[in-house]
PDB file of C-alpha atoms in Angstrom:
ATOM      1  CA  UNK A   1      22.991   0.337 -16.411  1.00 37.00           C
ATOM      2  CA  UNK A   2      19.994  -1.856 -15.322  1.00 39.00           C
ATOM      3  CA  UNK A   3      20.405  -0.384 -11.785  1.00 41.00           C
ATOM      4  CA  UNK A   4      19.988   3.098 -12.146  1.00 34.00           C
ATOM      5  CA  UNK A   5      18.182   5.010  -8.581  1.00 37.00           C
ATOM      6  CA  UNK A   6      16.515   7.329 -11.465  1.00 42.00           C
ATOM      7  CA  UNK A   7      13.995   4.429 -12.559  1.00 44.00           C
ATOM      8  CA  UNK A   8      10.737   5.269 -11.899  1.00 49.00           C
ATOM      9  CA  UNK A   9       9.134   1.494 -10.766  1.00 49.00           C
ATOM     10  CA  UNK A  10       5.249   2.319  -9.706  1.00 53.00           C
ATOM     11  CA  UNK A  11       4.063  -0.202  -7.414  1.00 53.00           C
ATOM     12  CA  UNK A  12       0.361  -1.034  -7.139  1.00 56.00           C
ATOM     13  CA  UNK A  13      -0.927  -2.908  -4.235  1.00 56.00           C
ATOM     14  CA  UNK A  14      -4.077  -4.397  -3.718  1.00 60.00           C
ATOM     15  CA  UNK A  15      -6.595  -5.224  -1.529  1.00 67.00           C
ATOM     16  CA  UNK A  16      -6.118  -8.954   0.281  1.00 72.00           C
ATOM     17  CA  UNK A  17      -8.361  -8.676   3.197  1.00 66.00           C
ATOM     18  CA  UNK A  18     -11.342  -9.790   1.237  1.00 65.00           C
ATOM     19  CA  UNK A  19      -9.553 -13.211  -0.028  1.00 77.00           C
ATOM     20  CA  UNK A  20      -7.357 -14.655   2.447  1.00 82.00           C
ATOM     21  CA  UNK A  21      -8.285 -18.108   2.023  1.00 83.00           C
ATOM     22  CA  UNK A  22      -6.049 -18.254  -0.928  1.00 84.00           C
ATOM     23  CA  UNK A  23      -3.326 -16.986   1.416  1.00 87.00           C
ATOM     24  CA  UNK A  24      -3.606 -20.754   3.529  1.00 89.00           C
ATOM     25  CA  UNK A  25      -2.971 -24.166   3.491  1.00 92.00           C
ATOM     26  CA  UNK A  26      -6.181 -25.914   5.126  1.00 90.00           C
ATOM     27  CA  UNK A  27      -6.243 -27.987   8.176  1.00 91.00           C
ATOM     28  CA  UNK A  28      -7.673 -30.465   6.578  1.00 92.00           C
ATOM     29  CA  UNK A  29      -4.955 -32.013   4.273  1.00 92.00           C
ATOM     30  CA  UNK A  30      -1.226 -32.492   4.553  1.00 94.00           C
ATOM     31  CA  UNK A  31       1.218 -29.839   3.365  1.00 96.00           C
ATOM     32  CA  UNK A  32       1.638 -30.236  -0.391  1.00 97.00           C
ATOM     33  CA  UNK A  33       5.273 -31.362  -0.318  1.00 97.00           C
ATOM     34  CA  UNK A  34       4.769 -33.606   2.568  1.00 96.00           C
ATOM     35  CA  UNK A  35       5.556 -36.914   1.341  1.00 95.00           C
ATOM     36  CA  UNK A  36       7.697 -35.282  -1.508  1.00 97.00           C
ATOM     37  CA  UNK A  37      11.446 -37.360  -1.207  1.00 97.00           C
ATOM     38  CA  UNK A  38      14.264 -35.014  -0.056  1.00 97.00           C
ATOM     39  CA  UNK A  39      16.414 -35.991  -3.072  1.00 98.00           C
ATOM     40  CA  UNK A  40      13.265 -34.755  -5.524  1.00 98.00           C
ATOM     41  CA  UNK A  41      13.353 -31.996  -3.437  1.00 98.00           C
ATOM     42  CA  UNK A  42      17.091 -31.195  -4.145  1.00 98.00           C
ATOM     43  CA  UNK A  43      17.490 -31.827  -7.588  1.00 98.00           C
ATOM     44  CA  UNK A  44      14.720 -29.234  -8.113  1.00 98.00           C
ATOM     45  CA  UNK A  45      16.212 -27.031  -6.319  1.00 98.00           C
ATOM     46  CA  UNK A  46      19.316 -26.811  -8.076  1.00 98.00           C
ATOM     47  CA  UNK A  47      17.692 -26.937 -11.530  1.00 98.00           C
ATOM     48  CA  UNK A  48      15.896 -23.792  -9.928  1.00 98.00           C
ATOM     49  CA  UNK A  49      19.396 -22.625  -9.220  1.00 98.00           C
ATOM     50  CA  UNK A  50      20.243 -22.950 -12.277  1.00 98.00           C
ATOM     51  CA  UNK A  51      17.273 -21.234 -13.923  1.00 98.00           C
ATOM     52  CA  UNK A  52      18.022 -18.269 -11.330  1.00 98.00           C
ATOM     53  CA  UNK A  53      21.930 -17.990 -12.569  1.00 98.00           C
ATOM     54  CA  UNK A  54      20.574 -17.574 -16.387  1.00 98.00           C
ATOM     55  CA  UNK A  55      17.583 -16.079 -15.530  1.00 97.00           C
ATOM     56  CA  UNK A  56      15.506 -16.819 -18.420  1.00 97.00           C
ATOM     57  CA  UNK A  57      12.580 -15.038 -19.279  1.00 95.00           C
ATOM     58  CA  UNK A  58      14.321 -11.741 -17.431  1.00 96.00           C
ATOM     59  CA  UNK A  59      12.522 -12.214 -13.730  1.00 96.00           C
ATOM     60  CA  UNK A  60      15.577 -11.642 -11.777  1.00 97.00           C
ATOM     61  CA  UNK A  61      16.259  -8.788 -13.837  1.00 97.00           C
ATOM     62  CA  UNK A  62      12.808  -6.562 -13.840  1.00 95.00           C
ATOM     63  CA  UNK A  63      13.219  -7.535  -9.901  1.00 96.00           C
ATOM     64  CA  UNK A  64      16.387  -5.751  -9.996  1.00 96.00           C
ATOM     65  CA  UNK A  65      15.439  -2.750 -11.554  1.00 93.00           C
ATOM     66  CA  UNK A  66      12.020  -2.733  -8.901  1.00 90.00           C
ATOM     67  CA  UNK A  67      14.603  -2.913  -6.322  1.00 92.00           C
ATOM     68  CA  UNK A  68      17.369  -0.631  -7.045  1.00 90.00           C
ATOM     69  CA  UNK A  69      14.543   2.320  -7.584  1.00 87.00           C
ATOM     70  CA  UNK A  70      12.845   1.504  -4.293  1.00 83.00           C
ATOM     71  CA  UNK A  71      16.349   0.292  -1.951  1.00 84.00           C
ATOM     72  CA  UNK A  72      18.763   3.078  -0.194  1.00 84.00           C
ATOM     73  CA  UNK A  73      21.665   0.289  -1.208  1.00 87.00           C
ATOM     74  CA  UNK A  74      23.487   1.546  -3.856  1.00 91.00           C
ATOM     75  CA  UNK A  75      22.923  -0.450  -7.132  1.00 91.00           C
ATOM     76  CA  UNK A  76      26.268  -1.924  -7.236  1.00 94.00           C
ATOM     77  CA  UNK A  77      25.677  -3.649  -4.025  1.00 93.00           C
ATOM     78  CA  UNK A  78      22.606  -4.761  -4.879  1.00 95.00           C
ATOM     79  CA  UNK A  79      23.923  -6.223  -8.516  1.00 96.00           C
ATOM     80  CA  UNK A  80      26.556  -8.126  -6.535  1.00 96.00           C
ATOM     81  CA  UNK A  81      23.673  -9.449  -3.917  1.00 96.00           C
ATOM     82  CA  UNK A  82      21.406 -10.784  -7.194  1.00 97.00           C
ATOM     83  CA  UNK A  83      24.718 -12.572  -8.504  1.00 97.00           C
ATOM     84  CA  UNK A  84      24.950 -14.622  -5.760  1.00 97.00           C
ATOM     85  CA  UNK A  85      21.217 -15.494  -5.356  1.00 98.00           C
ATOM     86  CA  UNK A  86      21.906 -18.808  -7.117  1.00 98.00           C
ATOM     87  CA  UNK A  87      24.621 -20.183  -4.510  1.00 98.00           C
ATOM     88  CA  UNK A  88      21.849 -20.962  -2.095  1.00 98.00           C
ATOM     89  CA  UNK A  89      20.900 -23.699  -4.312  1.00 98.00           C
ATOM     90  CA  UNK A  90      23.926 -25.430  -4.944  1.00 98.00           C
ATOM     91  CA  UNK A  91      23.202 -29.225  -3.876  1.00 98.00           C
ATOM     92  CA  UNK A  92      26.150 -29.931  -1.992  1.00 98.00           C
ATOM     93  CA  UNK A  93      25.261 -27.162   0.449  1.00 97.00           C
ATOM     94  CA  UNK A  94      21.858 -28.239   0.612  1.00 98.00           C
ATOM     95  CA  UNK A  95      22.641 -31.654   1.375  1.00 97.00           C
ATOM     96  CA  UNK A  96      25.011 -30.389   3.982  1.00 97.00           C
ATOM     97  CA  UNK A  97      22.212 -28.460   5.906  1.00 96.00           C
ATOM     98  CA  UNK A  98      20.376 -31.630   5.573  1.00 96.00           C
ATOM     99  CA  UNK A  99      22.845 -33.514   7.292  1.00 95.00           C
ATOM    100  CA  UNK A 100      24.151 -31.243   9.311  1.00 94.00           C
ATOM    101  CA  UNK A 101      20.942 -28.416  10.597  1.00 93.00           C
ATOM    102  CA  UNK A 102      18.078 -30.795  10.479  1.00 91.00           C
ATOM    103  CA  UNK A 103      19.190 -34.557  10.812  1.00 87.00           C
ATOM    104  CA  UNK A 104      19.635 -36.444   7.958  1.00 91.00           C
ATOM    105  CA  UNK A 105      17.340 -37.359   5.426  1.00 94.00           C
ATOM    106  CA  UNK A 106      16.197 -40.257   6.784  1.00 92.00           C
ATOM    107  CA  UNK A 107      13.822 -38.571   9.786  1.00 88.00           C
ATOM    108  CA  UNK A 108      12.710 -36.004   6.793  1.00 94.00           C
ATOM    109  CA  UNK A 109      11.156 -38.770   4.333  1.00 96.00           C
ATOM    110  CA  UNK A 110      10.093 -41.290   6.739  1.00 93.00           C
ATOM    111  CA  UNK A 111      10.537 -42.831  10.661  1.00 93.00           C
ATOM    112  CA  UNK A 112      13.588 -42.846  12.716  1.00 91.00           C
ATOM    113  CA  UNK A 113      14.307 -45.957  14.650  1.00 93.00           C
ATOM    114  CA  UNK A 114      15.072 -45.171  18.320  1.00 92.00           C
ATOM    115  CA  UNK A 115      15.730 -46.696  21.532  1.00 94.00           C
ATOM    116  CA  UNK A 116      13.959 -45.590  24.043  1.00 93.00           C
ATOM    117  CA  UNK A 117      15.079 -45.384  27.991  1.00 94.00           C
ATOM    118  CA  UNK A 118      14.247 -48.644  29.230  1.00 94.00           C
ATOM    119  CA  UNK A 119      15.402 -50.596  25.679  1.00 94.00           C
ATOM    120  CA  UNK A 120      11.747 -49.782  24.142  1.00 95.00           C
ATOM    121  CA  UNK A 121      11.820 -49.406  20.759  1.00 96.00           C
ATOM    122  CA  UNK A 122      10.359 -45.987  18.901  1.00 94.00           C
ATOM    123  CA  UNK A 123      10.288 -43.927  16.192  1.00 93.00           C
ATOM    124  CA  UNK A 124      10.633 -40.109  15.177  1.00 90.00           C
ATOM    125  CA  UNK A 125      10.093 -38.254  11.606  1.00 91.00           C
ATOM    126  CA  UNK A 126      10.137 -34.514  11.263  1.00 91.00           C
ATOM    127  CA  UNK A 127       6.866 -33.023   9.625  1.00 92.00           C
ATOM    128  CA  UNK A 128       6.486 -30.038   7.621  1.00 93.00           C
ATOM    129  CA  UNK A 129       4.653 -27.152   8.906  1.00 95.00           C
ATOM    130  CA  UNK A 130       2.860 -23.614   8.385  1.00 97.00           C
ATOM    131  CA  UNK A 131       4.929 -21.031   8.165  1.00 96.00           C
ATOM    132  CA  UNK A 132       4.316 -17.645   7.767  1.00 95.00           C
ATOM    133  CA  UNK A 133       7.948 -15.626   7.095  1.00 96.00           C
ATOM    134  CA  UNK A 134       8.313 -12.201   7.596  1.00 94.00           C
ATOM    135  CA  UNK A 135      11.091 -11.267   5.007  1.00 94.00           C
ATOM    136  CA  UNK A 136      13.355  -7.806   5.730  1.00 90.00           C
ATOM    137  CA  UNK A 137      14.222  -6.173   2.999  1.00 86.00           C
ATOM    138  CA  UNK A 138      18.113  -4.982   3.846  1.00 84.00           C
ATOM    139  CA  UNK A 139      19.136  -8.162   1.724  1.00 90.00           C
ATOM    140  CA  UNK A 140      18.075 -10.282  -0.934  1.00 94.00           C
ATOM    141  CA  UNK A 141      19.777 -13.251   0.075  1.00 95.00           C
ATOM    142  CA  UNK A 142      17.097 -13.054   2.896  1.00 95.00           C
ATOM    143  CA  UNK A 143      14.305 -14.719   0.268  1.00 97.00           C
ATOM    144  CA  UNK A 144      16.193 -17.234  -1.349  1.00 98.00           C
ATOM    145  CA  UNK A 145      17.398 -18.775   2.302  1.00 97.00           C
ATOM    146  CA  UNK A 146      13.966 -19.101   3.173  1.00 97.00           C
ATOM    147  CA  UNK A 147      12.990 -20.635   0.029  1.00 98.00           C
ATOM    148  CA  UNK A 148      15.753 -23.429   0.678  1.00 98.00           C
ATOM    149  CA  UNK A 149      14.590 -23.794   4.251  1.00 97.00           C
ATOM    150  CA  UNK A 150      11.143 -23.812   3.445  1.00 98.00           C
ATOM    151  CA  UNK A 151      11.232 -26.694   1.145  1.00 98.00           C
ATOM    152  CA  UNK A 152      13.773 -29.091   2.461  1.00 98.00           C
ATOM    153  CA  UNK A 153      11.463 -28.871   5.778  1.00 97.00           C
ATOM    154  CA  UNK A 154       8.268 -29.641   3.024  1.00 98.00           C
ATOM    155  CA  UNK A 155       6.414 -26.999   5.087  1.00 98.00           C
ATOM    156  CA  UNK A 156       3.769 -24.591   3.356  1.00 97.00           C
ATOM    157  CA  UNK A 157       5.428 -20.762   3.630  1.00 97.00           C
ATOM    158  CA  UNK A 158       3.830 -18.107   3.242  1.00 96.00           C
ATOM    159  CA  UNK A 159       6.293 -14.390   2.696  1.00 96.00           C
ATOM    160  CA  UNK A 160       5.140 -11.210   4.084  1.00 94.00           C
ATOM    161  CA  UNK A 161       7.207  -9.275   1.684  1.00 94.00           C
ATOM    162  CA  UNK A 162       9.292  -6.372   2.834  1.00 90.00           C
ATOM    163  CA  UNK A 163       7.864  -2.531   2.225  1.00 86.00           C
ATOM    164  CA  UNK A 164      11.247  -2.167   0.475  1.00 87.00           C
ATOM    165  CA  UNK A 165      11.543  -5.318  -1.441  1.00 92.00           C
ATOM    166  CA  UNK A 166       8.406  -6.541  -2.847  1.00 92.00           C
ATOM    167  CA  UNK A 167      10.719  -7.861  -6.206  1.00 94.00           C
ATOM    168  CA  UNK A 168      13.197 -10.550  -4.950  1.00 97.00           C
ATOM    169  CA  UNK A 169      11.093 -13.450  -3.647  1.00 97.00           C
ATOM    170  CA  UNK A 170       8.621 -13.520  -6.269  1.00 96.00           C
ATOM    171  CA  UNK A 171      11.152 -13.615  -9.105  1.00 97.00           C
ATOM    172  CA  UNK A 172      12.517 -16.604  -7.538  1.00 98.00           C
ATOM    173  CA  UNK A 173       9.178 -17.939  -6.846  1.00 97.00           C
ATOM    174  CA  UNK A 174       8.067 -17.677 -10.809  1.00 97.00           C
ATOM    175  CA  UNK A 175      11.539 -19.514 -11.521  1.00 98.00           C
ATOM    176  CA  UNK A 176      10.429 -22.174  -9.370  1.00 98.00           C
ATOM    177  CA  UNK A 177       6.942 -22.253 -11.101  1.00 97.00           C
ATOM    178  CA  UNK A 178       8.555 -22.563 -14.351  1.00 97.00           C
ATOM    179  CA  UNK A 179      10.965 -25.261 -13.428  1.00 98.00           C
ATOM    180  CA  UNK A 180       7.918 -27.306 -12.127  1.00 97.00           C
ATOM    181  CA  UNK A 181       4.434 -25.963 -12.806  1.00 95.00           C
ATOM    182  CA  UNK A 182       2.312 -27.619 -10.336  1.00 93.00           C
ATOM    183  CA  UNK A 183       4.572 -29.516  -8.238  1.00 98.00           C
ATOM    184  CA  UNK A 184       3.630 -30.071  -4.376  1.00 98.00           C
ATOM    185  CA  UNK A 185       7.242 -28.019  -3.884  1.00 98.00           C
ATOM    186  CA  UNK A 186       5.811 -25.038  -6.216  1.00 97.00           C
ATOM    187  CA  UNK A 187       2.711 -25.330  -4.626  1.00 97.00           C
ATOM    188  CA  UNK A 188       3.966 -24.608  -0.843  1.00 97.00           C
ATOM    189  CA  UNK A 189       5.003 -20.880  -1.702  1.00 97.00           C
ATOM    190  CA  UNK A 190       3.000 -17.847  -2.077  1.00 94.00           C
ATOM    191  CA  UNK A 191       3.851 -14.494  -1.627  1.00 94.00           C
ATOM    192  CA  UNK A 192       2.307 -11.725  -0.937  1.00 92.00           C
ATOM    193  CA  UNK A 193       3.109  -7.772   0.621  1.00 91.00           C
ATOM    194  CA  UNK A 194       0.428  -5.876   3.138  1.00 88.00           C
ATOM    195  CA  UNK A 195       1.727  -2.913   5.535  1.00 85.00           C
ATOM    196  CA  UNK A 196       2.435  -4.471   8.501  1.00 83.00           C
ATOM    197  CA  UNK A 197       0.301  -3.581  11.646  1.00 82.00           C
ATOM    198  CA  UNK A 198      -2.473  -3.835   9.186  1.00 85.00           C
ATOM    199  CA  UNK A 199      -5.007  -5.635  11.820  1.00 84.00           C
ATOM    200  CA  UNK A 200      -7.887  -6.705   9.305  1.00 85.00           C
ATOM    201  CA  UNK A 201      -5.313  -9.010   7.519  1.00 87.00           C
ATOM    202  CA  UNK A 202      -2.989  -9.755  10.477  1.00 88.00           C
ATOM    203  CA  UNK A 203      -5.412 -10.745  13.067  1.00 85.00           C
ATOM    204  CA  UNK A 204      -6.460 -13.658  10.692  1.00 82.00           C
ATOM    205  CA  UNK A 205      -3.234 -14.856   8.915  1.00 84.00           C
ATOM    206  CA  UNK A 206      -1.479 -14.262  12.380  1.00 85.00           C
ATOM    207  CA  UNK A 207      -2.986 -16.882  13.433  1.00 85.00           C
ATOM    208  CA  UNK A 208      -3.126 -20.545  14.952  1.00 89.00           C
ATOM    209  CA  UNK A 209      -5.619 -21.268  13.425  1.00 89.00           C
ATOM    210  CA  UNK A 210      -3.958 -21.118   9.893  1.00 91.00           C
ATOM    211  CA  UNK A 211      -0.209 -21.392  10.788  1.00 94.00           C
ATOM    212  CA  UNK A 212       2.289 -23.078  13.246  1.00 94.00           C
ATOM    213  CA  UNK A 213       5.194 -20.660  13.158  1.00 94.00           C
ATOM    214  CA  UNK A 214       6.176 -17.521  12.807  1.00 94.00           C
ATOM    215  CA  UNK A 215      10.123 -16.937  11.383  1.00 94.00           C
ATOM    216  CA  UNK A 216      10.794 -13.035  11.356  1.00 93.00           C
ATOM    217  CA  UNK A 217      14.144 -11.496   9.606  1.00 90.00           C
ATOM    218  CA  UNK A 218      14.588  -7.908  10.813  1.00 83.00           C
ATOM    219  CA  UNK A 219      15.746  -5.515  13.971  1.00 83.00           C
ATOM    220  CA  UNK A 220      14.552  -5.207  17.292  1.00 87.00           C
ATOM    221  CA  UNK A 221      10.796  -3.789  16.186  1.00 83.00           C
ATOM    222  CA  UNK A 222      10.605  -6.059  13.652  1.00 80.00           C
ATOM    223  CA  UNK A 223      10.884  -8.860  16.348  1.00 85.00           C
ATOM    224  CA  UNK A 224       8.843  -7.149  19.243  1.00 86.00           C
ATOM    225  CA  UNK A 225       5.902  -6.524  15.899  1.00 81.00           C
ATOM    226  CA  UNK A 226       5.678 -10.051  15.428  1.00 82.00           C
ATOM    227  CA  UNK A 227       5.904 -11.252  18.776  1.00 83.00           C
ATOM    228  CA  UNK A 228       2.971  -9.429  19.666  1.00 81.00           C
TER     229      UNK A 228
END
């Protein structure tokens, strides 16, 4: 039984306060994946997909085994929750939330034509941004969502891991890797776990200065905690 709530996981945590300028993307260049073509972007993603259904190399499952010994879901939930983690990447449903949530490719890998009031011509095109995710841990479905969103936006995420799921989003995030070592997509992900409320670490990734947006998963004080 790989998920059995008698496995004894130790986690180890470290101190990140004194290097936190690995933890950003500097002002001072694009976002890695920002001229990155949506289409590259999908295909990897469902070769990702892929790697995450046959989980080579046993990621998914040592992340399973973290999980079920730290998680008050019962294993057989959480089994059926790591089966599924590879539908996110399916390519027809990504190109559907490209069409569909953010516009069409067209505004994602270059500029819009418009008409503006008046007949003056214009032009939009989304850009990728900073993002710093706080993940819940009450689902694992949670991290591979915002590893889809994350990328076909080509913004630079950061994940705030959950206090009881630490496993999920990095096992996905080492598939990535070894899909495409190096690759501006690869290189817009890190993640990384610190207690939240922790002010030394929060009062400097937290902020403007770093990041553009903040996307929380999680109840009420989850919210009101990053609000503030």
């Amino acid at each position: 039984d790989v998920c059995s709530s008698d496995l004894g996981v130790p986690v180890e945590t470290f101190d990140i306060a004194a290097g936190l300028g690995a933890l950003v993307w500097p002002r001072s260049a694009p976002v890695p994946a920002a001229e990155v073509p949506v289409a590259e972007i999908i295909d990897l993603l469902a070769a990702v997909g892929q790697r995450v259904r046959a989980d080579p190399g046993g990621h998914l499952e040592r992340a399973l085994a973290g999980l079920c010994a730290t998680s008050d879901d019962a294993p057989e939930l959480l089994e059926r929750a790591y089966a599924s983690l590879w539908r996110a990447f399916d390519p027809d449903l990504l190109r559907f939330q490209v069409d569909a949530e953010l516009g069409g490719t067209d505004a994602l890998d270059g500029w819009r034509p418009v008409t503006q009031p008046g007949d003056r011509p214009g032009a939009i095109r989304a850009f990728g941004t900073r993002i710093v995710h706080i993940l819940a841990g009450n689902g694992p479905g949670v991290a591979s969502m915002s590893i889809v969103r994350g990328a076909l936006t080509k913004s630079a995420n950061l994940f705030k891991l959950a206090g009881n799921d630490r496993w999920t989003a990095p096992a996905l995030l080492a598939h990535l890797a070894a899909e495409a070592p190096e690759h501006p997509l690869t290189r817009s992900f890190s993640a990384v776990y610190w207690p939240g409320g922790t002010d030394n670490i929060e009062r400097v990734l937290l902020s403007a200065l770093w990041f553009d947006k903040i996307v929380a998963w999680g109840g009420e004080p989850a919210i009101r905690a990053a609000a503030r």
